[in-house]
Each structure stands twice: as C-alpha cells, then as structure tokens.
Amino acid sequence: QITLKESGPPLVEPTQTLTLTCTFSGFSLSTYEVGVGWIRQPPGKALEWLAAIYWDDEKRYSPSLKSRLTITKDTSKNQVVFTMTNMDLVDTATYYCAHGDTTRGMAVWGQGTTVTVSS
Amino acid sequence: DIVMTQSPDSLALSLGERATINCKSSRSVLYSPNKKNYLSWYQQKPGQPPRLLIYWASTRESGVPDRFTGSGSGTDFTLTISSLQAEDVAVYYCQQYYSTPTFGQGTRLEIK
C-alpha cells in the first residue's frame, strides 16, 4: 500500500523560505518511471502543480514559479524535500505531495499540510 | 504551458441524472508513438485530497465505479457520470501530463 505524508511548518513569515518534506512508503523512488510531485491549493481555489522529481533524478518545475522552487530526493530515507523561497501572502495554501508515474499521472496523494504565510 | 479549460464551472443536477464535464487543452496531449492521451480526471471532496478517477483519458483507476467514464482525444475531453449519486458531490479536475503538468480550474458538481 502506497502512502505519503507531508510535514513542515504551519506558519511562515513573508520573505522566508518554506521547506516541506514528503515521507512515503510502499514504493521506491528508484523504480523506473516513478516520481513524486508537489501540488498546492489555496483556500477555496483550484489545484496548482508545482514540481516533481523522478526515479532518474530528473526534476520538473512549474515555469511560473521555477526561480523559487527546489526539489530533491533521499531514496534511502524515502523522502522528497521541497523548498519555496521568498514566501508571500498569496502562497498560503494546502500543499500536497503525490506519487506519480508516466502512465497514470498522480495516482496517490498525501493528506496535505496547510501553510499560512503571515507576519 | 498547456492551458486546461473546463466547462461548466459548476453544475447542479438531480439524483440519477447524467453529468457531463468538459475539458479542453490548448495543445494536443496525444502522444503519437503509443496513441495515448496524457489526460487524467480527479475528484476532490471537501476536506480531502484529490482522488484519481481516470487516466489516459479513458482508463478507469482501480476501484472507481463504472458510472464514471472518460472520453475524448487530442484537445477535447469529457468526464461523464452516468447516474448521479449523492456521494458524487465534489469538485472535478482534469490534468494533462503530456508535458509539465497543469490542471483545469475545476468543476463543482452539486445535487439540485
């Protein structure tokens, strides 16, 4: 059974860097065509895809946010770390990580972690 | 970016009615070598993460009721719920994963 869990600070101040960790089980990020992605959802708004990292260490980022994002993986710990720099009030959202593959897209999602940007 | 546009934004139907949600991509998401459309549909209920319903435009994910059907190819896609049940109240999103993934804006489905 595949599970994912997001962790990180619930509150971040403007201009700070957000660091979130996705800890997963039930699959290996060294398996062919497997990836882990990050998606966010501001309150009452739509889903926004942010970034993903794949079995071969390929990384993809949302073009509009690319300059602010970094994604890395630690295969031995079954973790993916996501950072977003220069946080702003509009970055307040629930942040999800999800297991993906090239066949199905994002098949299994974590429960999400809510991040509020406020001074 | 491939822009995904859903219609309608919201939909209110009676129990047992057929629901139809449309999704249009700004460029084709059909990958010619394998003839697969890299388009998925998700269901999101309040307070829950999204759930994958359909991938490759028309393949139902394991455990998804057969009243959910995906269709379309290229740039135009449809999610159909054949007979609306109370538990289908949710927001539905399409997503392309042909290139850097993008989501549609969502369609809210309610019971009339």
XYZ file of C-alpha atoms in Angstrom:
231
model
C 0.000 0.000 0.000
C 1.370 3.370 -1.045
C 1.174 6.185 1.500
C 2.622 9.689 1.581
C 2.732 12.248 4.373
C 3.678 15.898 4.180
C 5.388 17.676 7.049
C 6.595 21.187 7.626
C 5.876 24.458 9.415
C 2.243 25.585 9.538
C 3.251 29.238 9.638
C 5.862 31.068 7.601
C 6.687 34.757 7.561
C 6.791 36.758 4.328
C 10.159 36.578 2.522
C 11.122 33.392 4.380
C 11.873 30.065 2.719
C 9.383 27.225 3.081
C 10.774 23.708 3.426
C 8.410 20.739 3.238
C 9.193 17.047 3.477
C 7.232 14.224 1.896
C 7.824 10.888 3.617
C 6.469 7.917 1.712
C 6.161 4.162 1.883
C 5.033 1.348 -0.375
C 7.229 2.251 -3.332
C 10.808 3.146 -4.200
C 11.846 6.344 -5.949
C 14.496 4.352 -7.762
C 11.831 2.361 -9.642
C 11.597 3.077 -13.356
C 9.107 5.811 -14.327
C 8.112 6.618 -10.726
C 8.053 10.164 -9.415
C 6.860 12.315 -6.529
C 5.199 15.638 -7.167
C 4.092 18.652 -5.163
C 0.785 20.398 -5.738
C -0.829 23.226 -3.799
C -4.338 24.536 -3.320
C -5.074 27.991 -1.910
C -8.230 28.137 0.226
C -11.298 27.737 -1.980
C -9.239 27.689 -5.170
C -8.013 25.230 -7.766
C -5.108 22.823 -7.703
C -1.751 24.112 -8.910
C 1.053 21.735 -9.895
C 4.420 22.912 -8.571
C 7.241 20.429 -9.072
C 8.182 16.774 -9.429
C 11.242 14.575 -9.150
C 11.626 11.234 -10.910
C 13.405 7.911 -10.499
C 16.317 9.071 -12.654
C 16.665 12.365 -10.691
C 15.016 14.377 -13.472
C 13.354 17.433 -11.974
C 10.494 19.451 -13.413
C 9.164 22.771 -12.167
C 6.186 24.993 -12.847
C 7.515 27.574 -15.332
C 5.867 30.445 -13.478
C 7.477 29.527 -10.136
C 10.675 27.849 -11.295
C 13.028 30.511 -9.929
C 11.691 29.955 -6.398
C 11.482 26.169 -6.255
C 13.869 23.326 -5.487
C 13.062 19.635 -5.185
C 15.401 16.884 -4.029
C 15.104 13.244 -3.030
C 16.709 10.964 -0.493
C 15.984 7.494 -1.788
C 17.459 5.758 1.246
C 15.120 7.654 3.588
C 12.079 7.501 1.254
C 11.780 11.268 1.394
C 11.376 14.155 -1.011
C 12.200 17.676 0.137
C 10.565 20.711 -1.458
C 11.626 24.317 -0.906
C 9.998 27.557 -1.994
C 11.863 30.798 -1.436
C 10.611 34.323 -0.830
C 7.206 33.303 0.510
C 4.323 35.743 0.106
C 0.788 36.003 1.483
C -0.559 34.532 -1.783
C 1.426 31.354 -1.145
C -0.932 30.460 1.709
C -2.296 27.065 0.711
C -2.581 23.383 1.426
C 0.473 21.671 -0.016
C 0.170 18.076 -1.199
C 2.730 15.552 -2.269
C 1.682 12.718 -4.572
C 3.067 9.525 -6.060
C 3.161 9.641 -9.810
C 4.162 7.627 -12.819
C 4.220 8.230 -16.545
C 1.118 6.068 -17.043
C -1.379 7.466 -14.576
C -0.121 10.892 -13.579
C -0.648 11.429 -9.842
C -2.244 8.282 -8.526
C -1.860 8.516 -4.742
C -1.918 11.695 -2.682
C -0.958 12.593 0.849
C -3.476 14.305 3.125
C -1.779 17.667 2.649
C -0.263 20.183 5.006
C -1.628 23.682 5.466
C 0.854 26.528 5.273
C -0.107 30.065 6.238
C 2.088 32.989 5.287
C 1.696 35.779 7.792
C 3.790 38.215 9.767
C 2.437 25.710 -20.644
C -0.547 23.718 -21.810
C -3.645 25.515 -20.541
C -6.574 23.356 -19.458
C -10.054 24.877 -19.548
C -13.046 23.127 -18.016
C -16.734 23.772 -18.582
C -19.009 24.405 -16.916
C -17.567 25.920 -13.737
C -20.451 24.456 -11.760
C -23.265 22.033 -12.324
C -26.393 21.213 -10.306
C -28.309 18.069 -11.217
C -30.856 15.733 -9.679
C -30.000 12.292 -8.358
C -29.938 9.749 -11.158
C -29.250 12.331 -13.877
C -26.265 12.204 -16.209
C -23.445 14.649 -15.516
C -21.111 15.816 -18.276
C -17.943 17.803 -17.625
C -15.781 19.054 -20.457
C -12.062 19.780 -20.580
C -10.168 21.435 -23.407
C -6.399 21.660 -23.711
C -4.591 24.461 -25.547
C -2.440 21.860 -27.343
C -2.874 18.196 -28.134
C -1.983 15.794 -25.326
C -1.997 12.788 -27.640
C 1.392 11.067 -27.760
C 1.614 9.628 -31.240
C 4.088 6.748 -30.633
C 1.723 4.966 -28.237
C -1.552 6.718 -29.213
C -2.212 7.580 -25.578
C -3.777 10.803 -24.390
C -1.956 12.017 -21.274
C -5.085 13.318 -19.569
C -6.411 12.388 -16.152
C -9.510 13.233 -14.103
C -9.612 13.756 -10.341
C -12.426 14.005 -7.828
C -11.995 16.150 -4.715
C -14.470 16.096 -1.865
C -14.441 18.786 0.846
C -11.535 18.433 3.251
C -9.976 15.583 1.273
C -7.083 15.284 -1.168
C -7.915 14.655 -4.813
C -8.627 11.097 -5.921
C -7.562 9.786 -9.317
C -10.594 8.593 -11.286
C -9.433 8.261 -14.897
C -6.041 8.206 -16.623
C -5.015 8.026 -20.268
C -8.280 9.901 -20.866
C -10.473 6.819 -20.605
C -8.923 4.189 -18.313
C -10.714 3.887 -15.009
C -8.483 3.677 -11.939
C -8.905 0.544 -9.838
C -11.917 0.771 -7.538
C -13.644 3.599 -9.417
C -17.339 2.867 -10.075
C -18.218 2.176 -13.696
C -20.689 5.063 -13.758
C -17.597 7.267 -14.303
C -16.454 7.322 -17.937
C -13.759 9.359 -19.617
C -13.665 10.033 -23.338
C -12.053 12.270 -25.937
C -8.756 12.655 -27.727
C -6.303 15.307 -28.775
C -7.567 18.516 -27.213
C -11.166 17.773 -26.194
C -12.162 15.510 -23.342
C -15.254 14.631 -21.323
C -15.961 13.073 -17.954
C -19.423 11.545 -17.750
C -21.189 10.308 -14.634
C -23.990 8.150 -15.961
C -26.330 8.299 -12.977
C -25.551 10.870 -10.322
C -25.289 9.599 -6.749
C -25.212 11.690 -3.573
C -21.595 10.682 -2.940
C -20.537 12.183 -6.279
C -20.882 15.733 -4.931
C -17.370 17.086 -5.358
C -15.109 19.276 -7.443
C -13.718 17.562 -10.537
C -10.405 18.478 -12.156
C -8.783 17.459 -15.404
C -4.994 17.417 -15.671
C -2.630 16.931 -18.570
C 0.671 15.160 -18.001
C 1.849 15.202 -21.604
C 4.280 17.950 -20.659
C 4.882 19.833 -17.404
C 1.565 19.021 -15.717
C -1.254 21.516 -15.485
C -4.767 21.330 -14.044
C -8.056 22.747 -15.174
C -9.817 25.254 -12.942
C -12.259 22.664 -11.612
C -15.989 21.971 -11.970
C -18.176 21.954 -8.878
C -20.913 19.306 -9.003
C -23.892 19.638 -6.699
C -27.236 17.979 -6.193
C -30.275 20.022 -7.213
